[in-house]
Amino acid sequence: PKCRASRSQTDVTFLSLINKASTCSLASSHVSVAALHFSASLWYWEPSLLAAIGSHVHVPAKHQQVLTPPDDPSVPKWLTLRGNRPLVVARGGFSGLFPDSSQPAYNLAVTTALPDVVLYCELQLTKDSQGLCKTDIRLDNSTNIATVYPKREKTYDVNGQQVRGWFAVDFTEKELFQSEVSLVQPILSRPDIFDNVLPFSTVQDIRGLKPPSFWLSVPYNMFYKLHNVNAEKFVLETSKSVIINYLSSPEIAFLKSIGGKINKIKTKLIFQFLKGDAVEPTTKQEYSAILKDLASIKTFASGILVPKEYIWPTNADKYLEAPTSLVSDAHKLGLEVFAAGFANDMPGSFNYSYDPTKEYLQFVDNSEFAVDGVLTDFPPTASEAIACLAHNQKMLAVRGPLVISHNGASGVYAASSDLAYQQAIRDGADAIDCSVQMSKDGIPFCLASVDLSGDTTAVTTFMARGSLVPEIQSKTGIFSFDLTASEIQSLKPQIAVPEETLLPRNPANKNNGKLLTLAEFLDLAKASKSVGILINIENAPYLASKKGLSVVDAVSKALANASYDVIVTQQVYIQSDDTSVLSSFKNVSSYKKILTIREEIGDVPKQSLDEIKKFADTVELRRPSLIQSTDDGFILNFTKVVQKMHSANISVFVAVLRNEYTVIAFDFFSDPIIEIATYVQRLEVDGIVTEFPATATSYKRSPCTDTRSQNAPYNILPAEPRALLAAAEVEPPAEAPAPTLKPSDVTDPPLPAVLQTTANSAVTEPAKAPAQNGQPANTANLGLSLVLTMIFSLLSLCYYH
């Protein structure tokens, strides 16, 4: 009886029984096999607990195999130290949204992350030994203390570095809590509406939250000791009332000293590595040197916390290099490995295409290793990556909205290049798109814009061809209809910095790939045997009446030549903002028509719905027509436009989704997956037009998309309007409602007759393009565009370096 415990007993009870039953031996005959099976089950679900038990109970070799559970194909096989799922460690709570280490940050981390989330507190100590949770020893970096106590700035030696600022050790608890000192968000890419209202959190405050697990970091023990504040004493006293599951420090002496005094059954000691050239204060060695002797760390710690670059380094151009052997080496010694430095708004490498979940997967779902946990400012994103996106790369996408590329995977390769289309197909897009632009001699091309100055190298070669065409756009451009097919084919595609995001994309592939004619695009799509095609037609009236070019006839002929008018296995979508263009394809019943509504709308009456139905099966709407937001990135309302379109049996595609956090509302947690989830789950769109198809298809493959499922490992929840504004008790200024779509806004006049010119009398596909010898000229607007492009590039270099 002393050696047995039922499944219903708590872990603490089981441990106490083990401790009390010091005379028990699992080798003795009176211990039942059932007890061993109970241990096996416990090992499987609570590996850390059984590891602790293992230090108290001897398990004979002949019984050790039962500690490994039988293979279960439904359970992912993690390459962590003990085979359990990697932990999500929330640095300062949800510090990517709320001020670091505030009560709302910790609360939101618990409610939005996986159930076993670990709350991380970096310890700062006041003059009277009160423990605060605050990242960075300088309080002025993330509070308003400099304005409250402007004369209390000091300069101290902190582990060999002269640091100037405001320090907790110079203040009493009363001075910090009974004053106007409050927290602020120090990172400019994050919301500031919670600034100057939230107080510090104490270590004891975290106890009140009853977190699943608690991690206390003590990075400045030696500094506090020099100022007569005892961090070790504080930790030991705190551990009597607060369960500290993980205790970390970058100071070896601290961990060695406290290791003989703290209960290691409850608390794991973790050695924290700082930057490689930083000096560890005990040994006076650089951390890069200590890294070479992991075996010595095993003598005083059970794990290590390292900057993520220690595991997956990046080169100077922000591309991944080969992984180091650190995780494998540490695991061989029995050390757990935790990686630090994850944040949705601090992209680590261009390899991730601004999808933060890809970065987590790089660390937990590769064929060589998995870290045992990730330290992150955005715990919901880490949770969805680990619980929902890992181990499902080979799964087929579940039913859901269509994923349509926007100029191919133009977030990865140059827009409308062969590489962008090939990438979109590999990424699982349901349809790839071609925005048809006409050459001067009547050849249809797939080009992101009729103005070639942004997405191609036309500026460097054909600046002299620049012109102003008010019917097309308000600025000067180099237009496809002013260049011959061979001249267009002499150009290279170019990855442009989107004006909306101002963030660079994949510079190593800036000009890779080639531009395609419509015929080449159709051949590429047909070779895939399954991907649909979306043909977008713009500027048809101008091309017909002013340039003598019939883009409608060119598209119809190309589709017929490729047999798409009879193919039934690959869906064809014809898209235009002109209803007369859509009417031109009504004789091919298999083609689905999409009406583009570029203007922001807030409502659509029945009369307008009836007009749309005459020409289209689907509408493509811009994001603001579905979700209305403030200028500073907070969601105000969901419109009823999708609901009304669906009531008329009209499908809705939303465009254009991008991964860059700079264009994602704060309510989406700077996470493109949550933005997609909101459009799918709350607004029920029928299609997602995106420059990053891989992100959308990874969401569709996830088992977490059905919030009603009781078996989902985690729920990817949509955002709710005004949730953050309400949390901050902020009332946004009243904004004028978006206009209603009127029937007259829908219908366009018939297409004009095609102007007869000598250029359109005989049109053939171009031969291989010759080299081009155009000379640049001083065109004012184009020169300005080039200057702006250079400025964006310089800004990007500053951002990444």
Coordinates of C-alpha atoms in Angstrom, one line a residue, residues 339-711:
A339 CA 15.4 28.9 -27.8
A340 CA 14.9 32.7 -27.2
G341 CA 14.2 35.7 -29.3
F342 CA 10.9 34.9 -31.1
A343 CA 8.6 37.8 -32.1
N344 CA 6.1 38.2 -34.9
D345 CA 7.3 41.8 -35.6
M346 CA 11.0 41.0 -35.6
P347 CA 11.5 38.7 -38.5
G348 CA 14.6 36.6 -38.3
S349 CA 15.2 35.6 -41.9
F350 CA 13.9 36.1 -45.4
N351 CA 13.5 32.3 -45.5
Y352 CA 10.4 32.7 -43.4
S353 CA 8.6 35.0 -45.9
Y354 CA 7.3 37.1 -42.9
D355 CA 5.3 34.1 -41.7
P356 CA 6.2 33.8 -38.0
T357 CA 4.9 30.2 -37.8
K358 CA 7.5 29.1 -40.3
E359 CA 10.3 30.2 -37.9
Y360 CA 8.9 28.2 -35.0
L361 CA 8.5 25.2 -37.3
Q362 CA 12.2 25.5 -38.3
F363 CA 13.0 24.9 -34.6
V364 CA 10.5 22.2 -33.7
D365 CA 9.6 20.4 -36.8
N366 CA 12.7 19.5 -38.8
S367 CA 14.1 16.0 -39.4
E368 CA 17.1 16.5 -37.1
F369 CA 16.0 17.9 -33.8
A370 CA 13.3 19.9 -31.9
V371 CA 14.0 22.4 -29.1
D372 CA 12.3 21.7 -25.9
G373 CA 10.7 25.1 -25.7
V374 CA 10.5 28.6 -27.3
L375 CA 10.7 31.9 -25.5
T376 CA 8.3 34.3 -27.3
D377 CA 6.6 37.6 -27.1
F378 CA 3.6 36.2 -29.1
P379 CA 2.5 33.0 -27.3
P380 CA -0.7 32.3 -29.5
T381 CA 1.5 32.2 -32.6
A382 CA 3.9 29.8 -31.0
S383 CA 1.0 27.7 -29.8
E384 CA -0.7 27.4 -33.3
A385 CA 2.7 26.5 -34.9
I386 CA 3.4 23.7 -32.4
A387 CA 0.0 22.3 -31.9
C388 CA -1.6 22.9 -35.3
L389 CA 1.0 23.3 -38.1
A390 CA 3.8 20.9 -37.1
H391 CA 3.8 17.4 -38.5
N392 CA 1.2 18.1 -41.1
Q393 CA 3.1 19.1 -44.2
K394 CA 2.0 16.0 -46.0
M395 CA -1.7 16.4 -45.1
L396 CA -4.1 17.5 -47.7
A397 CA -5.9 20.8 -47.2
V398 CA -9.3 20.4 -45.6
R399 CA -12.4 21.9 -47.2
G400 CA -12.4 25.6 -47.0
P401 CA -12.0 28.8 -49.0
L402 CA -10.1 28.7 -52.2
V403 CA -6.5 30.0 -52.1
I404 CA -5.7 32.2 -55.1
S405 CA -2.3 33.6 -55.8
H406 CA -1.8 37.3 -56.5
N407 CA 0.7 37.5 -59.3
G408 CA 1.9 34.1 -58.2
A409 CA 3.6 33.8 -54.9
S410 CA 4.7 37.4 -55.3
G411 CA 5.8 37.6 -51.7
V412 CA 8.6 35.1 -52.4
Y413 CA 9.6 35.8 -56.0
A414 CA 9.1 38.7 -58.4
A415 CA 5.5 39.2 -59.3
S416 CA 4.2 37.3 -62.4
S417 CA 7.5 35.6 -63.0
D418 CA 7.7 31.9 -63.8
L419 CA 9.3 31.3 -60.4
A420 CA 6.4 33.0 -58.6
Y421 CA 3.8 30.9 -60.4
Q422 CA 5.8 27.7 -59.8
Q423 CA 6.1 28.5 -56.1
A424 CA 2.4 29.1 -55.9
I425 CA 1.7 25.7 -57.3
R426 CA 4.1 24.1 -54.9
D427 CA 2.5 26.0 -52.1
G428 CA -0.9 24.4 -52.9
A429 CA -2.7 27.3 -54.4
D430 CA -6.1 26.3 -55.8
A431 CA -5.7 28.8 -58.6
I432 CA -2.9 30.9 -60.0
D433 CA -3.6 34.3 -61.6
C434 CA -2.5 36.2 -64.6
S435 CA -3.2 39.9 -64.9
V436 CA -3.2 40.3 -68.7
Q437 CA -1.3 43.3 -70.1
M438 CA -0.9 43.8 -73.9
S439 CA 2.3 44.6 -75.7
K440 CA 2.4 47.2 -78.5
D441 CA 2.3 44.5 -81.1
G442 CA -0.7 42.7 -79.5
I443 CA 0.9 39.9 -77.5
P444 CA -0.8 39.2 -74.1
F445 CA 1.6 39.0 -71.1
C446 CA 1.1 38.1 -67.5
L447 CA 2.3 41.3 -65.7
A448 CA 1.5 42.6 -62.2
S449 CA 0.7 46.1 -63.7
V450 CA 0.3 47.8 -67.0
D451 CA 3.0 50.2 -65.7
L452 CA 6.3 48.3 -65.9
S453 CA 8.4 50.7 -63.9
G454 CA 7.8 49.0 -60.5
D455 CA 7.8 45.2 -61.1
T456 CA 10.4 45.0 -63.9
T457 CA 13.7 46.5 -64.8
A458 CA 12.1 48.8 -67.3
V459 CA 13.3 52.0 -65.6
T460 CA 16.9 51.2 -66.2
T461 CA 16.3 50.5 -70.0
F462 CA 13.2 52.4 -71.2
M463 CA 12.9 55.5 -69.1
A464 CA 12.7 57.5 -72.3
R465 CA 9.4 55.7 -73.1
G466 CA 7.7 57.1 -70.0
S467 CA 4.4 58.9 -70.5
L468 CA 1.4 60.1 -68.6
V469 CA -1.9 58.4 -69.4
P470 CA -4.6 59.8 -67.2
E471 CA -7.1 57.1 -68.2
I472 CA -4.8 54.6 -66.6
Q473 CA -3.1 56.3 -63.6
S474 CA -2.3 59.7 -62.3
K475 CA 1.5 59.4 -62.5
T476 CA 3.9 58.8 -65.3
G477 CA 4.8 55.3 -66.2
I478 CA 6.3 53.0 -68.7
F479 CA 3.4 51.1 -70.1
S480 CA 3.4 47.6 -71.6
F481 CA 1.3 48.8 -74.6
D482 CA 4.2 51.2 -75.6
L483 CA 6.7 48.3 -75.8
T484 CA 6.9 45.4 -78.2
A485 CA 6.7 41.9 -77.1
S486 CA 10.4 41.4 -77.7
E487 CA 11.2 44.5 -75.7
I488 CA 9.1 43.2 -72.8
Q489 CA 10.8 39.9 -72.9
S490 CA 14.2 41.6 -72.7
L491 CA 13.2 42.9 -69.2
K492 CA 13.9 41.1 -65.9
P493 CA 11.2 40.8 -63.3
Q494 CA 11.8 42.7 -60.1
I495 CA 10.7 42.2 -56.5
A496 CA 9.3 45.6 -55.5
V497 CA 9.0 46.9 -52.0
P498 CA 5.2 47.2 -51.5
E499 CA 4.2 50.8 -50.7
E500 CA 1.8 49.4 -48.1
T501 CA 4.4 47.4 -46.2
L502 CA 7.7 49.2 -46.7
L503 CA 9.5 46.0 -45.9
P504 CA 11.9 44.2 -48.4
R505 CA 11.2 40.8 -49.8
N506 CA 13.7 38.1 -50.6
P507 CA 16.4 40.3 -52.0
A508 CA 18.6 37.4 -53.1
N509 CA 16.0 36.6 -55.7
K510 CA 15.1 40.2 -56.6
N511 CA 15.5 39.8 -60.4
N512 CA 15.4 36.0 -60.7
G513 CA 13.0 34.3 -63.1
K514 CA 11.4 35.5 -66.4
L515 CA 8.3 37.2 -67.5
L516 CA 5.7 35.0 -69.3
T517 CA 3.3 35.5 -72.1
L518 CA -0.2 34.4 -71.5
A519 CA 0.4 31.3 -73.7
E520 CA 3.4 30.3 -71.6
F521 CA 1.4 30.9 -68.4
L522 CA -1.4 28.6 -69.7
D523 CA 1.2 25.9 -70.6
L524 CA 2.7 26.1 -67.1
A525 CA -0.7 25.8 -65.4
K526 CA -1.8 23.0 -67.7
A527 CA 1.3 21.0 -66.8
S528 CA 0.2 20.9 -63.2
K529 CA -3.0 19.1 -64.2
S530 CA -5.0 20.4 -61.2
V531 CA -4.4 24.0 -60.5
G532 CA -7.1 26.4 -61.6
I533 CA -6.4 29.7 -63.5
L534 CA -7.7 33.2 -62.9
I535 CA -7.4 35.6 -65.8
N536 CA -7.7 39.2 -64.8
I537 CA -8.5 41.8 -67.5
E538 CA -8.1 45.5 -67.0
N539 CA -8.1 48.7 -69.1
A540 CA -10.0 47.0 -72.0
P541 CA -11.9 50.1 -73.1
Y542 CA -8.7 52.2 -73.3
L543 CA -6.7 49.5 -75.1
A544 CA -9.5 49.1 -77.7
S545 CA -10.3 52.7 -78.4
K546 CA -6.8 54.3 -78.0
K547 CA -4.3 51.5 -78.9
G548 CA -6.3 49.3 -81.2
L549 CA -5.8 46.3 -79.0
S550 CA -8.5 43.8 -78.1
V551 CA -7.4 42.2 -74.9
V552 CA -10.7 40.2 -74.7
D553 CA -10.1 38.6 -78.1
A554 CA -6.4 37.9 -77.2
V555 CA -7.5 36.1 -74.0
S556 CA -10.3 34.2 -75.7
K557 CA -7.9 33.0 -78.4
A558 CA -5.2 32.0 -75.9
L559 CA -7.7 30.0 -73.8
A560 CA -9.1 28.2 -76.8
N561 CA -5.6 27.5 -78.2
A562 CA -4.8 25.8 -74.9
S563 CA -8.1 24.0 -74.9
Y564 CA -9.2 25.6 -71.6
D565 CA -12.6 26.2 -73.2
V566 CA -13.2 22.4 -73.1
I567 CA -11.0 21.3 -70.1
V568 CA -13.2 20.5 -67.1
T569 CA -10.5 19.4 -64.6
Q570 CA -9.0 22.9 -64.2
Q571 CA -11.4 25.7 -63.3
V572 CA -11.1 28.9 -65.3
Y573 CA -12.0 32.2 -63.7
I574 CA -12.4 35.4 -65.7
Q575 CA -12.0 38.5 -63.6
S576 CA -12.5 42.2 -64.4
D577 CA -13.7 45.4 -62.9
D578 CA -15.6 45.9 -66.2
T579 CA -19.0 44.2 -66.5
S580 CA -18.8 44.4 -70.3
V581 CA -15.6 42.3 -70.3
L582 CA -17.3 39.6 -68.2
S583 CA -20.2 39.6 -70.6
S584 CA -17.8 38.9 -73.5
F585 CA -17.2 35.5 -72.0
K586 CA -20.8 34.5 -71.3
N587 CA -20.8 32.0 -74.2
V588 CA -18.4 29.7 -72.3
S589 CA -20.5 28.4 -69.5
S590 CA -17.6 26.6 -67.7
Y591 CA -15.8 29.9 -67.1
K592 CA -16.7 31.5 -63.7
K593 CA -16.8 35.3 -63.7
I594 CA -15.5 37.5 -60.9
L595 CA -16.3 41.2 -60.7
T596 CA -13.6 43.3 -59.0
I597 CA -14.9 46.0 -56.7
R598 CA -11.9 48.1 -55.9
E599 CA -13.6 50.9 -54.0
E600 CA -14.2 50.4 -50.3
I601 CA -17.9 49.8 -49.6
G602 CA -19.9 49.4 -46.4
D603 CA -23.2 48.1 -47.7
V604 CA -24.7 46.6 -50.8
P605 CA -28.5 46.9 -51.4
K606 CA -30.6 44.3 -53.2
Q607 CA -30.7 46.3 -56.4
S608 CA -27.0 46.2 -56.6
L609 CA -26.9 42.5 -55.9
D610 CA -29.3 42.0 -58.7
E611 CA -27.0 43.9 -61.1
I612 CA -24.0 41.9 -60.0
K613 CA -25.8 38.6 -60.6
K614 CA -26.3 39.6 -64.3
F615 CA -22.6 39.5 -64.9
A616 CA -20.7 37.5 -62.2
D617 CA -20.7 34.5 -59.9
T618 CA -18.2 36.1 -57.5
V619 CA -17.0 39.4 -56.4
E620 CA -13.5 40.3 -55.3
L621 CA -13.5 42.8 -52.5
R622 CA -10.7 44.7 -50.8
R623 CA -10.1 44.0 -47.1
P624 CA -11.6 47.4 -45.9
S625 CA -14.9 46.4 -47.4
L626 CA -15.1 43.5 -45.0
I627 CA -13.2 44.7 -41.9
Q628 CA -13.2 48.4 -41.0
S629 CA -10.2 49.5 -38.9
T630 CA -8.8 52.7 -37.5
D631 CA -5.8 54.3 -39.1
D632 CA -3.6 53.1 -36.3
G633 CA -4.5 49.4 -36.8
F634 CA -7.4 48.5 -34.5
I635 CA -10.5 46.6 -35.8
L636 CA -13.7 48.6 -35.5
N637 CA -16.4 46.5 -37.3
F638 CA -17.1 43.6 -39.5
T639 CA -19.4 44.8 -42.4
K640 CA -22.4 42.7 -43.5
V641 CA -21.3 42.8 -47.2
V642 CA -20.3 39.2 -47.3
Q643 CA -23.5 38.1 -45.6
K644 CA -25.6 40.1 -48.2
M645 CA -23.6 38.8 -51.1
H646 CA -24.2 35.2 -49.9
S647 CA -27.9 35.9 -49.5
A648 CA -27.9 36.5 -53.3
N649 CA -25.8 33.4 -54.0
I650 CA -22.7 35.5 -54.9
S651 CA -19.4 34.2 -53.7
V652 CA -16.8 36.6 -52.1
F653 CA -13.0 36.6 -52.5
V654 CA -11.0 38.9 -50.2
A655 CA -7.9 40.6 -51.6
V656 CA -5.0 41.1 -51.1
L657 CA -3.6 39.4 -48.0
R658 CA 0.1 39.9 -47.2
N659 CA 2.2 38.4 -44.4
E660 CA 4.1 41.5 -43.3
Y661 CA 3.1 42.5 -39.8
T662 CA 3.0 46.2 -40.8
V663 CA -0.3 45.7 -42.7
I664 CA -1.9 43.3 -40.2
A665 CA -4.2 44.8 -37.5
F666 CA -3.1 44.6 -33.9
D667 CA -6.3 42.5 -33.2
F668 CA -4.8 39.8 -35.4
F669 CA -1.7 39.7 -33.1
S670 CA 0.6 40.6 -36.0
D671 CA -0.1 37.0 -37.2
P672 CA -1.2 36.4 -40.8
I673 CA -2.8 33.0 -39.7
I674 CA -5.1 34.7 -37.3
E675 CA -6.1 37.2 -40.0
I676 CA -6.9 34.3 -42.3
A677 CA -8.9 32.6 -39.6
T678 CA -11.0 35.8 -39.1
Y679 CA -11.9 36.0 -42.7
V680 CA -12.7 32.3 -42.9
Q681 CA -14.4 31.7 -39.6
R682 CA -16.1 35.0 -38.8
L683 CA -16.8 36.4 -42.3
E684 CA -17.0 33.1 -44.2
V685 CA -15.3 34.2 -47.4
D686 CA -15.1 31.9 -50.3
G687 CA -11.7 32.7 -51.5
I688 CA -8.4 34.3 -50.2
V689 CA -6.3 36.2 -52.7
T690 CA -2.8 36.3 -51.3
E691 CA 0.8 37.0 -52.2
F692 CA 1.8 34.2 -49.8
P693 CA -0.2 31.1 -50.7
A694 CA 1.9 28.8 -48.4
T695 CA 0.6 30.6 -45.4
A696 CA -3.1 30.2 -46.4
T697 CA -2.7 26.5 -47.3
S698 CA -0.9 25.8 -44.0
Y699 CA -4.0 27.2 -42.2
K700 CA -6.3 25.0 -44.3
R701 CA -4.2 21.9 -43.5
S702 CA -4.4 22.6 -39.8
P703 CA -6.6 20.4 -37.5
C704 CA -7.3 23.6 -35.5
T705 CA -9.6 25.4 -38.0
D706 CA -12.8 24.0 -36.6
T707 CA -13.5 25.9 -33.4
R708 CA -16.4 23.6 -32.6
S709 CA -14.2 20.5 -32.5
Q710 CA -13.7 18.9 -29.1
N711 CA -10.6 17.0 -30.3

